[in-house]
Coordinates of C-alpha atoms and ligand atoms in Angstrom, one line a residue:
M1 CA 71.1 -139.0 21.5
A2 CA 71.2 -135.5 20.6
R3 CA 68.9 -133.1 22.1
V4 CA 65.7 -132.7 20.0
F5 CA 63.8 -129.5 19.2
N6 CA 60.8 -129.7 21.6
F7 CA 57.6 -127.7 20.9
C8 CA 55.5 -129.2 23.7
A9 CA 52.9 -127.0 25.2
G10 CA 53.6 -128.3 28.7
P11 CA 55.5 -129.8 30.4
A12 CA 57.7 -127.8 28.0
A13 CA 61.3 -127.4 27.1
L14 CA 63.8 -126.2 29.6
P15 CA 67.0 -124.3 28.7
E16 CA 69.8 -126.8 28.0
A17 CA 72.3 -124.8 30.2
V18 CA 69.8 -125.2 33.2
L19 CA 69.5 -129.0 32.6
K20 CA 73.4 -129.3 32.5
K21 CA 73.8 -127.3 35.7
A22 CA 71.1 -129.5 37.4
A23 CA 72.8 -132.6 36.1
A24 CA 76.2 -131.5 37.5
E25 CA 74.6 -130.7 40.9
M26 CA 72.3 -133.7 41.0
Q27 CA 74.5 -136.1 43.1
D28 CA 76.4 -133.6 45.1
W29 CA 75.0 -130.2 45.6
H30 CA 77.7 -127.6 46.3
G31 CA 80.0 -130.1 47.8
K32 CA 77.5 -131.2 50.5
G33 CA 77.4 -134.9 49.3
L34 CA 73.7 -135.1 48.5
S35 CA 71.3 -133.7 46.1
I36 CA 69.1 -130.6 46.8
M37 CA 66.0 -132.8 46.6
E38 CA 67.3 -134.9 49.6
M39 CA 67.8 -131.9 51.7
S40 CA 65.7 -130.6 54.4
H41 CA 63.4 -127.7 53.2
R42 CA 64.2 -126.1 56.5
S43 CA 68.0 -126.3 56.1
P44 CA 70.0 -123.1 55.7
E45 CA 71.2 -124.4 52.4
Y46 CA 67.8 -125.0 50.9
V47 CA 66.2 -121.8 52.4
S48 CA 68.9 -119.8 50.7
V49 CA 68.2 -121.4 47.3
A50 CA 64.6 -120.8 47.8
Q51 CA 64.9 -117.2 48.7
Q52 CA 67.4 -116.6 45.9
A53 CA 64.8 -118.0 43.5
E54 CA 62.2 -115.5 44.8
Q55 CA 64.5 -112.6 44.7
D56 CA 65.5 -113.3 41.0
L57 CA 61.8 -113.5 40.1
R58 CA 61.3 -110.2 41.8
D59 CA 64.1 -108.7 40.0
L60 CA 63.0 -110.1 36.6
L61 CA 59.5 -108.8 36.9
S62 CA 60.1 -105.8 39.1
I63 CA 57.6 -107.1 41.6
P64 CA 56.7 -104.2 43.9
A65 CA 57.4 -104.7 47.6
N66 CA 53.7 -104.8 48.6
Y67 CA 53.3 -108.1 46.7
K68 CA 53.9 -111.5 48.1
V69 CA 55.4 -114.3 45.9
L70 CA 54.1 -117.7 46.8
F71 CA 55.5 -121.0 45.5
M72 CA 52.4 -123.3 45.7
Q73 CA 51.5 -126.8 44.5
G74 CA 48.6 -128.3 42.7
G75 CA 49.3 -126.6 39.3
A76 CA 47.5 -123.6 37.8
S77 CA 44.2 -125.6 38.0
A78 CA 44.2 -125.6 41.9
Q79 CA 44.3 -121.9 41.7
F80 CA 40.9 -121.9 40.0
S81 CA 39.5 -122.8 43.3
M82 CA 42.1 -121.0 45.5
I83 CA 41.3 -117.7 43.8
P84 CA 37.6 -117.6 44.8
M85 CA 38.4 -119.1 48.2
N86 CA 40.8 -116.3 49.1
L87 CA 39.7 -113.3 47.2
L88 CA 35.9 -113.4 47.5
R89 CA 36.3 -111.7 50.9
G90 CA 32.6 -111.9 51.7
K91 CA 31.4 -110.9 48.3
K92 CA 28.9 -113.0 46.4
S93 CA 30.2 -112.8 42.8
A94 CA 33.1 -112.6 40.5
D95 CA 33.5 -111.4 37.0
Y96 CA 35.3 -113.7 34.4
I97 CA 36.4 -113.1 30.8
N98 CA 35.9 -116.1 28.6
S99 CA 38.5 -116.3 26.0
G100 CA 39.1 -120.0 25.5
Q101 CA 39.4 -123.3 27.2
W102 CA 41.6 -122.3 30.3
S103 CA 39.1 -119.4 31.0
A104 CA 36.2 -121.9 30.7
K105 CA 37.9 -124.3 33.2
A106 CA 38.5 -121.4 35.6
I107 CA 34.9 -120.4 35.4
K108 CA 33.5 -123.8 35.9
E109 CA 35.5 -124.2 39.1
A110 CA 34.7 -120.8 40.5
R111 CA 30.9 -121.6 40.0
Q112 CA 31.3 -124.0 43.0
Y113 CA 32.1 -121.0 45.2
C114 CA 30.2 -118.0 44.0
E115 CA 28.1 -116.5 41.4
V116 CA 30.3 -116.1 38.1
R117 CA 29.2 -113.4 35.7
V118 CA 30.9 -114.0 32.3
V119 CA 31.4 -110.3 31.3
A120 CA 32.8 -111.0 27.7
S121 CA 33.3 -114.2 25.7
S122 CA 34.9 -114.9 22.3
E123 CA 33.1 -118.4 22.0
D124 CA 31.0 -116.7 19.1
E125 CA 34.0 -117.0 16.9
N126 CA 35.5 -120.3 18.2
F127 CA 37.8 -118.3 20.6
S128 CA 39.8 -116.9 17.7
Y129 CA 40.2 -113.4 19.3
A130 CA 40.3 -111.8 22.6
P131 CA 37.4 -109.7 23.8
S132 CA 38.2 -105.8 23.7
Q133 CA 38.0 -103.5 26.6
A134 CA 34.8 -102.2 25.0
D135 CA 33.2 -105.6 25.1
L136 CA 33.5 -106.0 28.9
K137 CA 30.4 -105.7 30.9
L138 CA 32.1 -105.2 34.2
N139 CA 30.2 -105.2 37.5
A140 CA 31.5 -102.7 40.2
D141 CA 30.4 -105.2 43.0
A142 CA 32.4 -108.1 41.7
A143 CA 35.1 -109.5 44.1
Y144 CA 37.6 -109.6 41.1
V145 CA 37.8 -109.8 37.5
H146 CA 39.6 -113.0 36.1
Y147 CA 41.0 -113.4 32.7
T148 CA 43.6 -115.6 30.9
P149 CA 46.1 -113.3 29.1
N150 CA 47.4 -116.1 26.9
E151 CA 45.2 -119.0 26.0
T152 CA 47.6 -121.8 25.5
I153 CA 45.4 -124.0 23.5
G154 CA 43.8 -121.5 21.1
G155 CA 47.0 -119.4 20.8
V156 CA 45.1 -116.2 21.7
E157 CA 46.8 -113.5 23.5
F158 CA 45.3 -110.1 25.0
D159 CA 47.2 -107.1 23.4
Y160 CA 46.0 -105.0 26.4
I161 CA 45.5 -105.2 30.2
P162 CA 41.9 -104.9 31.1
D163 CA 41.0 -101.8 33.0
T164 CA 38.7 -102.8 35.9
G165 CA 38.8 -99.7 37.9
D166 CA 38.9 -100.5 41.7
V167 CA 37.9 -104.1 41.2
P168 CA 41.0 -106.4 41.7
L169 CA 42.4 -107.9 38.4
V170 CA 43.4 -111.6 38.3
A171 CA 45.3 -113.2 35.5
D172 CA 46.4 -116.7 34.7
F173 CA 49.9 -116.1 33.1
S174 CA 50.7 -119.9 33.0
S175 CA 51.8 -119.7 29.3
S176 CA 53.2 -116.3 28.9
I177 CA 54.9 -115.2 32.3
L178 CA 58.4 -113.9 31.6
S179 CA 57.7 -113.7 27.8
A180 CA 57.2 -110.0 27.8
Q181 CA 57.6 -107.0 30.4
L182 CA 54.8 -106.8 32.7
D183 CA 53.5 -104.0 35.0
V184 CA 52.7 -106.1 38.0
S185 CA 51.1 -103.1 39.8
K186 CA 48.3 -103.3 37.5
F187 CA 47.1 -106.7 38.9
A188 CA 45.8 -107.9 42.2
L189 CA 47.0 -111.4 41.6
I190 CA 49.1 -113.1 38.8
Y191 CA 49.5 -116.9 38.8
A192 CA 51.4 -119.2 36.6
G193 CA 51.9 -123.0 36.5
A194 CA 55.7 -123.6 36.2
Q195 CA 55.7 -126.2 33.5
K196 CA 55.3 -123.8 30.5
N197 CA 57.8 -120.9 30.9
I198 CA 59.3 -121.5 34.4
G199 CA 60.4 -124.9 35.3
P200 CA 59.2 -128.4 36.0
A201 CA 55.5 -129.2 37.0
G202 CA 54.5 -129.5 40.6
L203 CA 54.9 -125.8 41.3
C204 CA 52.6 -122.7 40.8
I205 CA 53.8 -119.2 41.3
V206 CA 51.4 -116.7 42.8
I207 CA 52.2 -113.0 43.0
V208 CA 49.4 -111.3 45.2
R209 CA 49.0 -107.8 46.6
E210 CA 49.2 -108.3 50.3
D211 CA 46.2 -106.2 51.2
L212 CA 43.9 -108.8 49.6
L213 CA 45.0 -111.5 52.1
G214 CA 43.5 -112.6 55.3
E215 CA 40.0 -113.4 54.7
V216 CA 39.2 -116.7 53.3
L217 CA 35.9 -118.7 52.6
T218 CA 35.0 -121.1 55.5
G219 CA 36.4 -124.5 54.9
T220 CA 39.4 -123.4 52.9
P221 CA 42.2 -126.0 53.5
T222 CA 45.1 -124.4 55.4
T223 CA 47.5 -125.4 52.6
M224 CA 45.5 -123.3 50.1
N225 CA 45.2 -120.2 52.4
Y226 CA 47.4 -117.5 50.8
Q227 CA 47.9 -115.7 54.0
V228 CA 49.2 -118.9 55.8
T229 CA 51.4 -119.6 52.7
A230 CA 52.9 -116.1 52.8
D231 CA 53.4 -116.0 56.7
N232 CA 55.3 -119.3 56.2
G233 CA 57.5 -118.3 53.3
S234 CA 55.6 -121.1 51.2
M235 CA 56.8 -123.6 53.6
Y236 CA 53.7 -124.3 55.7
N237 CA 54.1 -127.9 54.6
T238 CA 56.9 -129.3 52.2
P239 CA 57.2 -127.3 49.3
A240 CA 57.9 -128.8 45.7
S241 CA 61.5 -128.3 46.7
Y242 CA 63.2 -129.7 43.5
S243 CA 60.8 -127.8 41.1
W244 CA 61.4 -124.6 43.2
Y245 CA 65.2 -125.2 42.9
L246 CA 65.0 -125.7 39.2
A247 CA 62.8 -122.6 38.7
G248 CA 65.5 -120.8 40.5
L249 CA 68.1 -122.1 37.9
V250 CA 65.8 -120.8 35.1
F251 CA 65.4 -117.4 36.7
A252 CA 69.2 -117.1 37.1
W253 CA 69.6 -118.2 33.4
L254 CA 67.0 -115.6 32.3
K255 CA 68.9 -112.9 34.1
E256 CA 72.1 -114.0 32.5
Q257 CA 70.3 -113.6 29.0
G258 CA 69.5 -110.1 29.7
G259 CA 66.2 -110.5 31.5
V260 CA 62.6 -110.3 30.2
P261 CA 63.3 -107.5 27.7
A262 CA 66.0 -109.4 26.1
M263 CA 63.9 -112.5 25.9
N264 CA 61.0 -110.5 24.6
V265 CA 63.0 -109.3 21.7
I266 CA 64.0 -112.9 20.8
N267 CA 60.4 -114.1 21.3
L268 CA 59.0 -111.4 19.0
R269 CA 61.4 -112.3 16.3
K270 CA 60.7 -116.1 16.6
A271 CA 56.9 -115.6 16.4
K272 CA 57.0 -113.1 13.6
K273 CA 59.1 -115.5 11.5
L274 CA 56.7 -118.4 12.1
Y275 CA 53.4 -116.3 11.4
D276 CA 55.0 -114.7 8.5
Y277 CA 55.9 -118.0 7.0
I278 CA 52.6 -119.5 7.7
D279 CA 50.6 -116.6 6.3
G280 CA 52.6 -116.4 3.1
S281 CA 52.9 -120.2 2.6
G282 CA 49.3 -120.8 0.9
F283 CA 49.6 -124.3 2.6
Y284 CA 49.4 -123.6 6.4
A285 CA 46.9 -121.2 8.2
N286 CA 46.4 -119.7 11.6
P287 CA 42.8 -118.7 12.6
V288 CA 43.7 -116.1 15.2
K289 CA 42.9 -112.5 14.7
M290 CA 46.2 -110.6 13.8
N291 CA 46.5 -108.5 17.0
N292 CA 45.7 -111.4 19.2
R293 CA 48.2 -114.0 18.0
S294 CA 50.2 -115.4 20.9
I295 CA 53.9 -115.2 20.7
M296 CA 54.2 -118.4 22.9
N297 CA 51.8 -120.8 21.3
V298 CA 51.3 -120.9 17.5
P299 CA 48.5 -123.3 16.4
F300 CA 48.3 -124.0 12.7
T301 CA 46.5 -126.2 10.3
L302 CA 47.6 -127.8 7.1
K303 CA 46.0 -127.5 3.7
A304 CA 44.2 -130.8 4.3
A305 CA 43.7 -132.5 7.7
A306 CA 44.4 -135.9 6.0
L307 CA 48.1 -134.7 5.9
D308 CA 48.3 -134.2 9.7
A309 CA 49.5 -137.7 10.7
Q310 CA 52.2 -137.7 7.8
F311 CA 53.4 -134.3 9.0
I312 CA 53.7 -135.4 12.6
K313 CA 55.6 -138.5 11.6
E314 CA 58.1 -136.7 9.4
A315 CA 58.6 -133.9 11.9
D316 CA 59.3 -136.5 14.6
A317 CA 61.8 -138.2 12.5
K318 CA 63.6 -134.9 11.9
G319 CA 63.7 -134.3 15.8
L320 CA 60.9 -131.6 15.8
L321 CA 58.7 -132.9 18.6
N322 CA 55.3 -132.4 20.1
L323 CA 53.7 -130.4 17.3
K324 CA 50.4 -132.1 17.5
G325 CA 47.6 -129.7 18.2
H326 CA 45.4 -130.0 21.4
R327 CA 43.0 -132.9 21.1
S328 CA 40.0 -130.5 21.3
V329 CA 41.2 -128.4 18.3
G330 CA 43.2 -130.6 16.1
G331 CA 45.9 -129.4 13.6
M332 CA 49.3 -128.6 14.9
R333 CA 50.5 -126.3 17.6
A334 CA 54.2 -125.0 18.0
S335 CA 54.8 -123.8 21.6
I336 CA 57.9 -121.5 21.3
Y337 CA 58.5 -120.5 25.0
N338 CA 61.5 -118.8 26.3
A339 CA 63.6 -122.1 26.4
V340 CA 62.8 -122.8 22.7
S341 CA 65.6 -121.4 20.7
E342 CA 65.5 -119.2 17.4
Q343 CA 67.4 -122.2 15.9
A344 CA 64.5 -124.6 16.7
V345 CA 62.0 -122.2 15.1
D346 CA 64.3 -121.9 11.9
A347 CA 64.5 -125.7 11.8
L348 CA 60.7 -125.9 12.1
I349 CA 60.2 -123.5 9.2
A350 CA 62.7 -125.1 7.0
F351 CA 60.8 -128.5 7.6
M352 CA 57.4 -126.9 7.0
Q353 CA 58.6 -125.4 3.7
D354 CA 59.9 -128.8 2.5
F355 CA 56.8 -130.6 3.6
A356 CA 54.5 -128.0 1.8
K357 CA 56.6 -128.3 -1.4
R358 CA 56.2 -132.1 -1.5
N359 CA 52.6 -132.0 -0.7
A360 CA 51.4 -129.0 -2.6
Ligands
PLP401 C1 48.7 -125.4 31.4 C2 47.6 -124.3 31.8 C3 46.8 -124.4 32.9 C4 46.8 -125.6 33.8 O1 47.9 -126.1 34.4 P1 48.1 -127.2 35.4 O2 49.4 -127.0 36.1 O3 48.0 -128.5 34.5 O4 46.9 -127.2 36.4 C5 46.0 -123.4 33.3 N1 46.0 -122.2 32.7 C6 46.7 -122.0 31.4 C7 46.6 -120.8 30.8 C8 47.6 -123.0 31.1 O5 48.4 -122.9 30.0

C-alpha cells in the first residue's frame, strides 16, 4: 500500500527517508550482522550512534556548552514530576502558566511536590489564546516558572518567550521543538517527548543548564535524577536505545534539509496556507487568537458538528489520516509537524475544499 498522509498529533509522522534508512539497516546495521536494537548500549558502535545524535541536536539548536542534553524515558509526562523533584532545590513553590490541557496536567502533577502558583491562565476563554507577558503575576521566590510554548490539543502557541528575570524558565516543547529557531540560553530547562517532532515514543529529550543540577528532593528515584543521568551519559540504566537511534536519524535528516531555519520556512508556509483557507472558507473555523495560532497543530471545526463523522470517513478513504480532534475538544485537528510535507497539506486543503462545496 502507498504511504498515506498522516496528520496524527502523536505518535506522529516520521520522514519517509528516515523510515527507509531504518528499514535498510534493520537486520544488519553497518555490516555487523545484527540490528542496532539488539546491540549492547555500552558497545562502542552504539555509543557512537548515541553521541552523534546528541551532537546533531546540539548543532541544530545551537545548544550552549553549559547545557546538558539528556535522553530520558517515561515521556513528557514523567517530566511533570521530574521537574519539581530536580528543580525545587529547597524552595517551596513554583510558578506555572496555564494555557491548556498539557499545562494543566503539569500543574496537577507538580502539586504533589510543592505549592503551585498559577501566575496566568487562559481558561476564561476556553484556552483560545496564550497569556501575555503583562498577564503574568510572577513571584520572585519561585523555584522556576513552567509553561507550555505550544499546546498540542488547543493549537495555541506563545508568540514570545516569557521574561522571568532571575527565576529559571522551564518549557514543555514536546510539540514544537525543532519547528522554529530557539534561543536555548533563555531557558533553564527545555523538554520534549520524542513522538511529535523528533522520533518514536519512549524517549524524552531534556536540555538543562548544568548549574541547576545536583540538589534533588528526598526520595527522587535514581533513574529520575538529572545529575545522575548527565553523569552517566543518559545510560545509568538501559536507555530507549532504538528510539534514540531513530531520533538521531531524524536529526541527521533535518541537517540535510538545511536545519531548523529551512524547516521553519516550510512550516510557516504550510500553516499559512491552511489557516488562510480555513478563514476564507465560510465553512471551517479555527477558534484561536491570530497571533497565538500554532504552526504545528491546527484544530478546526466544520459548519455543523453533524458532518464530522462523514468528513473523517471521506478523509480516511482519500488517505488523509488521523484528523479527528482530541476527544476533549471535538472537531478536527491537523498536526503538521516537520515530517508532514507541504504536499500533504495541499492534499488536505484540496479535500477540504471539495467537502465544503458538496456540503455547503
Ligand atoms: C504529547 C504531549 C505531552 C505528553 O507526552 P507523553 O510522552 O505522552 O507523556 C506533554 N506535553 C505536550 C505539550 C505534549 O504535546
